[in-house]
XYZ file of C-alpha atoms in Angstrom:
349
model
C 17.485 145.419 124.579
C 19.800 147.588 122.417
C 20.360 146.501 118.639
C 23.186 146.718 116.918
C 23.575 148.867 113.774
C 23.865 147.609 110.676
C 27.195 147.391 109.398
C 26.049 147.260 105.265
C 27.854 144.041 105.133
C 25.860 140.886 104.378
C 27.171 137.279 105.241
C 25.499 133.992 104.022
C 24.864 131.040 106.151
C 23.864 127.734 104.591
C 21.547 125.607 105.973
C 20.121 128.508 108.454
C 17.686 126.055 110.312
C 19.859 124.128 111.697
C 21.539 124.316 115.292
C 24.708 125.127 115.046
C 23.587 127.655 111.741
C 20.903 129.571 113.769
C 23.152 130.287 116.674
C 25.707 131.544 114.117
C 22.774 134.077 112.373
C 21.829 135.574 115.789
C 25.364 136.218 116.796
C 25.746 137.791 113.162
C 22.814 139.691 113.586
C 23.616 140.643 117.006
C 27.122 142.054 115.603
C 25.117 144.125 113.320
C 25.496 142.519 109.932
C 22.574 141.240 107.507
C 21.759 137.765 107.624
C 21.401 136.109 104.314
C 20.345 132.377 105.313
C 19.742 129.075 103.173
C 17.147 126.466 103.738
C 14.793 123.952 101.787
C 11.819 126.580 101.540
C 10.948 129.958 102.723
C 8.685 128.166 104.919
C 10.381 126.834 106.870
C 12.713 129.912 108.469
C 9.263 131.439 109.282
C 10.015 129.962 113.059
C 13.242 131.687 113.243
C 12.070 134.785 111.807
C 9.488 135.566 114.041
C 11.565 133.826 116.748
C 15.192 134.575 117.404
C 16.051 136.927 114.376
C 12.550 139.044 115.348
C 14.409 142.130 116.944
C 16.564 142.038 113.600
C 13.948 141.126 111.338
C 14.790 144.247 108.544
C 18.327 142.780 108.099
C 17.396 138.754 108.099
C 16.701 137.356 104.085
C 16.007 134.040 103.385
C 16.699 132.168 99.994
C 15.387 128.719 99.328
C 17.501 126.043 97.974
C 15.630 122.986 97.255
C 18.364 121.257 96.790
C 21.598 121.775 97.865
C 23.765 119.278 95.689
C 22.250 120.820 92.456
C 24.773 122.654 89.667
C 24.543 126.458 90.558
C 22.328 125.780 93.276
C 23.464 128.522 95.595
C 23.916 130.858 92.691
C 21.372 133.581 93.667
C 22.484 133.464 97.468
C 25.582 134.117 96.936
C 25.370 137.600 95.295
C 26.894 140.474 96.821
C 27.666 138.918 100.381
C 31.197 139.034 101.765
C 31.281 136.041 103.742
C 30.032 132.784 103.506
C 29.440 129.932 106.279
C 28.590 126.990 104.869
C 27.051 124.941 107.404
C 24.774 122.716 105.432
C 25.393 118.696 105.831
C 22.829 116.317 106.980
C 23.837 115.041 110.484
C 20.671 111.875 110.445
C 21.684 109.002 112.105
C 19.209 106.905 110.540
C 20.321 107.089 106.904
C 21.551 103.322 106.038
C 23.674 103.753 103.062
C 27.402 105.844 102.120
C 26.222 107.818 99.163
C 23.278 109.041 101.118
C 25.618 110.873 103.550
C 28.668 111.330 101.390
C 26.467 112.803 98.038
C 24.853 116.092 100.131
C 28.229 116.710 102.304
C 30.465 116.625 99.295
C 28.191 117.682 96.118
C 26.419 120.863 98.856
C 30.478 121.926 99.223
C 31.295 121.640 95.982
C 28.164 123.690 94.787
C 28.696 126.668 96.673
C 32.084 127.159 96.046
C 31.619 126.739 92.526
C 28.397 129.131 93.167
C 31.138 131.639 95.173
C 33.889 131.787 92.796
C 31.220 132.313 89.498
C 28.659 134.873 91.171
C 29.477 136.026 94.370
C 32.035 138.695 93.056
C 34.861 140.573 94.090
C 33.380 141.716 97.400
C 33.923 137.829 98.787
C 36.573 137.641 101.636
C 35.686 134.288 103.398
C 34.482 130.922 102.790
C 34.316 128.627 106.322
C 33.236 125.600 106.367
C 31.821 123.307 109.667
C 33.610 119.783 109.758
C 34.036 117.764 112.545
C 36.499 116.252 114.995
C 35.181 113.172 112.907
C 37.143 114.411 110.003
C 40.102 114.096 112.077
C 40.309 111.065 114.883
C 40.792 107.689 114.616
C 39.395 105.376 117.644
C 42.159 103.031 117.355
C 44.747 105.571 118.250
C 44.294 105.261 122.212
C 45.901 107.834 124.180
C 46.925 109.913 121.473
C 46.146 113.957 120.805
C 44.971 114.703 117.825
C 45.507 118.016 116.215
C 44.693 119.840 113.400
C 47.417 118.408 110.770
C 45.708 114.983 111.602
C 42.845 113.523 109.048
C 40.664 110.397 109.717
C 41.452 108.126 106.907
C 40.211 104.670 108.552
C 35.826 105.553 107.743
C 35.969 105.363 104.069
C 37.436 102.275 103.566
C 35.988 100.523 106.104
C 32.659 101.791 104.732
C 33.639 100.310 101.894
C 34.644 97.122 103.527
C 31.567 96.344 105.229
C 29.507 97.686 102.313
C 25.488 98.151 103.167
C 26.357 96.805 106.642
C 28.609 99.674 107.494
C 26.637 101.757 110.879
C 25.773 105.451 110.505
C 28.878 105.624 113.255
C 31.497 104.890 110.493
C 28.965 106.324 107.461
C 29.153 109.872 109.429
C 32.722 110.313 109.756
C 33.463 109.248 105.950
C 30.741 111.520 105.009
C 32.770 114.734 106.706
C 36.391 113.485 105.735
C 35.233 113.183 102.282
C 33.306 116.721 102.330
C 36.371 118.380 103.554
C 38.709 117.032 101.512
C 36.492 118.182 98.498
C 37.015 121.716 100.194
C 40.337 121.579 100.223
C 40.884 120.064 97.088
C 38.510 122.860 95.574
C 41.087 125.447 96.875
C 44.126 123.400 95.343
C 42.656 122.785 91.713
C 40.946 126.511 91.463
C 43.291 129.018 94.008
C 40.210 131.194 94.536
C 40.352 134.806 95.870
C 39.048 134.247 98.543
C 40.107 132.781 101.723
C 39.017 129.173 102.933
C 38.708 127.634 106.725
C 37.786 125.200 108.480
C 36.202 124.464 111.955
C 35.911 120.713 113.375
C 34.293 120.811 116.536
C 33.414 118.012 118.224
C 29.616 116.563 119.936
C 28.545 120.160 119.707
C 26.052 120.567 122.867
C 24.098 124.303 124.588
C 21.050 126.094 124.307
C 19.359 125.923 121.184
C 18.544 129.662 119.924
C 15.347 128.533 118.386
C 13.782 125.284 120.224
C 11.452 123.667 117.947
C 8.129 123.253 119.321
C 8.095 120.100 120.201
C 11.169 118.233 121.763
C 10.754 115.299 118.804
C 11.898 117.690 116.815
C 15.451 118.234 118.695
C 18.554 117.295 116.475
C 20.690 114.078 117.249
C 23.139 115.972 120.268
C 20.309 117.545 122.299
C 17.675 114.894 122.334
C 19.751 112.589 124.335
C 19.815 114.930 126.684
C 16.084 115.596 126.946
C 15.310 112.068 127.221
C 17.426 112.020 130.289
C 15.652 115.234 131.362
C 12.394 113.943 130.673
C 12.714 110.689 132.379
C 11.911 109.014 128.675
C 15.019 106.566 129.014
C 16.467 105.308 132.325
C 19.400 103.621 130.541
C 21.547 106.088 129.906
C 23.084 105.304 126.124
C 26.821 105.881 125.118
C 28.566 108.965 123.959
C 28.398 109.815 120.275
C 31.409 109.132 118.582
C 34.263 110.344 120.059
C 32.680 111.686 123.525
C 34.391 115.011 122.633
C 32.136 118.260 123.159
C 32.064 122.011 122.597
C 29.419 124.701 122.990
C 27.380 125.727 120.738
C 28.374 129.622 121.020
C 31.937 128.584 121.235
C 31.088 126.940 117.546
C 29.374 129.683 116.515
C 32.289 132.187 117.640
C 34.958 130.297 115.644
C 33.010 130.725 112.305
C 32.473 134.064 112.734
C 36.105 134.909 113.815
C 37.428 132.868 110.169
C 35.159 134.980 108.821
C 36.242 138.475 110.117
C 39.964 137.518 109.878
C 40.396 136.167 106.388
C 44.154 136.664 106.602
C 44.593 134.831 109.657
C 42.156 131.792 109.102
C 43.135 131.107 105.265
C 44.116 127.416 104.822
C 43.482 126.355 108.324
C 41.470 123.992 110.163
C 40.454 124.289 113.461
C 40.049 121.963 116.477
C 37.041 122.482 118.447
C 36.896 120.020 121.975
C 36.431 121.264 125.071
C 36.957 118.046 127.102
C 35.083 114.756 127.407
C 31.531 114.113 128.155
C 28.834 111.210 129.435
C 25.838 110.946 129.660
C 26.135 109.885 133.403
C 27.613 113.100 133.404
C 24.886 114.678 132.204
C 22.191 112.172 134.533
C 24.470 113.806 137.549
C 24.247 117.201 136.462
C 20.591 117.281 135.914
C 20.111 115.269 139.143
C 21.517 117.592 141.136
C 20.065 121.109 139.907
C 16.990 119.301 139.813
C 16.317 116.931 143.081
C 12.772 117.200 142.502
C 12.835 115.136 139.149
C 12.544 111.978 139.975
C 12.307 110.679 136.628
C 16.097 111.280 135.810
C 17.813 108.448 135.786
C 20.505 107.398 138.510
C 23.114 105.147 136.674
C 26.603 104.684 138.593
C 26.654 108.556 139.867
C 30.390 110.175 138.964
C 31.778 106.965 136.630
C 33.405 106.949 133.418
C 33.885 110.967 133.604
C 36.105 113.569 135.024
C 35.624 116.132 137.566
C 35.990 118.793 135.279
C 34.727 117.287 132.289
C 38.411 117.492 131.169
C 40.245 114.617 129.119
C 41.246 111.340 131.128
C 44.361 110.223 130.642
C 43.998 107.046 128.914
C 41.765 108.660 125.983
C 42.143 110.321 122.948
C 41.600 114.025 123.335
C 42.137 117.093 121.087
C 44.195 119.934 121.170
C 42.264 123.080 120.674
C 44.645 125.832 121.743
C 44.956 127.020 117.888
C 40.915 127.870 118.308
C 41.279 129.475 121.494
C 43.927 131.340 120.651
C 42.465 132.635 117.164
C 39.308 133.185 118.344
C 40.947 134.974 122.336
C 38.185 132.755 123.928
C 37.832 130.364 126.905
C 35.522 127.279 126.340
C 32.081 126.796 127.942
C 32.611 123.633 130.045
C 30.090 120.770 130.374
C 28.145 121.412 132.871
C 27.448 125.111 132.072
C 26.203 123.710 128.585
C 23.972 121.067 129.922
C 22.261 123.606 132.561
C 21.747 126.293 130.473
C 20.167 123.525 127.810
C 17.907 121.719 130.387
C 16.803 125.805 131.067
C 15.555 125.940 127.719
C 14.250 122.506 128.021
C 11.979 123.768 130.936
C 9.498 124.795 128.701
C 8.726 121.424 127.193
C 7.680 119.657 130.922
């Protein structure tokens, strides 16, 4: 394996542990910069560190932040670094009530870019942010292609509507409109020097960099998919949200590019959706690279999905040639994503 050289710049990525996060630090760390990640406690990055990041172990640090909606709570991380990629939001489906998503996605955003513009000095290019497709669609608009100038602005007041009854389905997408807006309207009120993004991919599926021991401890887009692997369901559930998906290194990618192209990427958003997914889809996938796993379930084999994982023609579907463009990238399609997963996934049977 060859390393990459340092390149004596350092780049900070909130909420390191996470999926999407740790894919973006190894492809940092692979492009030879220093790693400066964010998590609850030092503890917990031990994984990574002597996992994924091993090979680049000198330039990896890790900085806890208890808590991430506190005043000046990213203070001390931010020192010195030249980008940051603030990743950080909870995605839990099984948190009941608005403030509990909306308080950490707003309050974490707020804090680091007041933590950016106060400490973080001159040397600060960058600032990207991860949103969502959710920050942009609306389900009742059926066929219609969203793009980037598009916002979601049905999920907040229908939270509001149906009060403590409102699902985590309509308490997620509020929780992302209203943290990006905050972004935004951070850049309006305080015209920092640096240069904002954003990236809104949608169900963001692929490999994991760093699988957790265990497969209980897989976030809310891959365990779906084990259980189907596994055999542990044999009623295949609905897509999440939208049905949209992107690859995890495609995500990953996107940040990085904002990142290294502050002059390009300041004041935009950026679409991130490959095509449309299933999980028949996946069921059919799986099925066939693996005939000898009986335990995947069957369904209705080839229904309510594409050939090519690609958009039908009666759904919504998002435009993401501003991302591939920027970021001079194809997408990873479905089924590449889901195999490459289920290989990773192997070492859990």
């Amino acid at each position: 394996m060859t390393i990459a050289p340092g390149n004596n710049k350092t780049v900070l990525v909130t909420g390191i542990n996470g999926y999407i996060a740790s894919r973006i630090g190894y492809d940092l760390l692979e492009k030879g910069y220093t790693l400066r990640g964010t998590s609850r406690s030092q503890h917990s990055t031990d994984a990574l560190i002597k996992g994924a990041y091993k090979e680049h172990s000198e330039r990896v640090q890790m900085v806890a932040v208890p808590d991430i909606t506190k005043p000046g709570a990213f203070d001390e991380a931010v020192k010195g670094v030249t980008s940051i990629l603030h990743t950080a939001s909870p995605l839990n489906y099984q948190l009941k009530a608005l403030e509990e998503f909306v308080g950490p996605a707003v309050n974490g955003t707020v804090r680091i870019l007041e933590s950016a513009t106060k400490n973080a000095g001159p040397q600060l290019k960058s600032i990207v942010l991860t949103s969502s497709v959710a920050a942009v669609s609306d389900p009742s608009k059926k066929p219609y292609a969203f793009t980037e100038a598009d916002w979601n602005t049905w999920a907040e007041p229908k939270c509001k509507e149906l009060g403590e009854k409102a699902p985590p389905s309509i308490l997620y997408p509020a929780s992302k409109v209203a943290a990006e807006r905050a972004f935004w309207k951070f850049r309006g009120d305080h015209n920092p020097s640096f240069a904002m993004a954003a990236v809104n991919p949608a169900e963001v599926v692929g490999p994991p960099i760093q699988p957790p021991l265990f497969p209980s401890g897989l976030n809310e887009t891959l365990k779906p998919i084990w259980d189907i692997f596994s055999g542990a369901t044999q009623t295949l559930p609905p897509a999440i949200g939208s049905a949209g998906y992107i690859d995890v290194r495609d995500v990953s990618a996107m940040h990085i590019w904002c990142a290294e192209n502050p002059t390009e990427s300041a004041n935009q958003r950026y679409l991130m959706a490959e095509g449309r997914y299933t999980y028949q889809a996946v069921a059919d996938i799986l099925r066939k690279a693996y005939p000898d796993r009986k335990l995947i379930p069957v369904g209705e084999p080839g229904s309510g999905y594409t050939p090519d994982y690609s958009w039908p023609e009666d759904s919504m579907t998002f435009v993401s040639s501003k991302a591939k463009k920027a970021a001079g990238r194809t997408f990873i399609k479905y089924d590449q994503s889901i195999l490459e997963t289920a290989k990773v996934f192997e070492k859990y049977l």
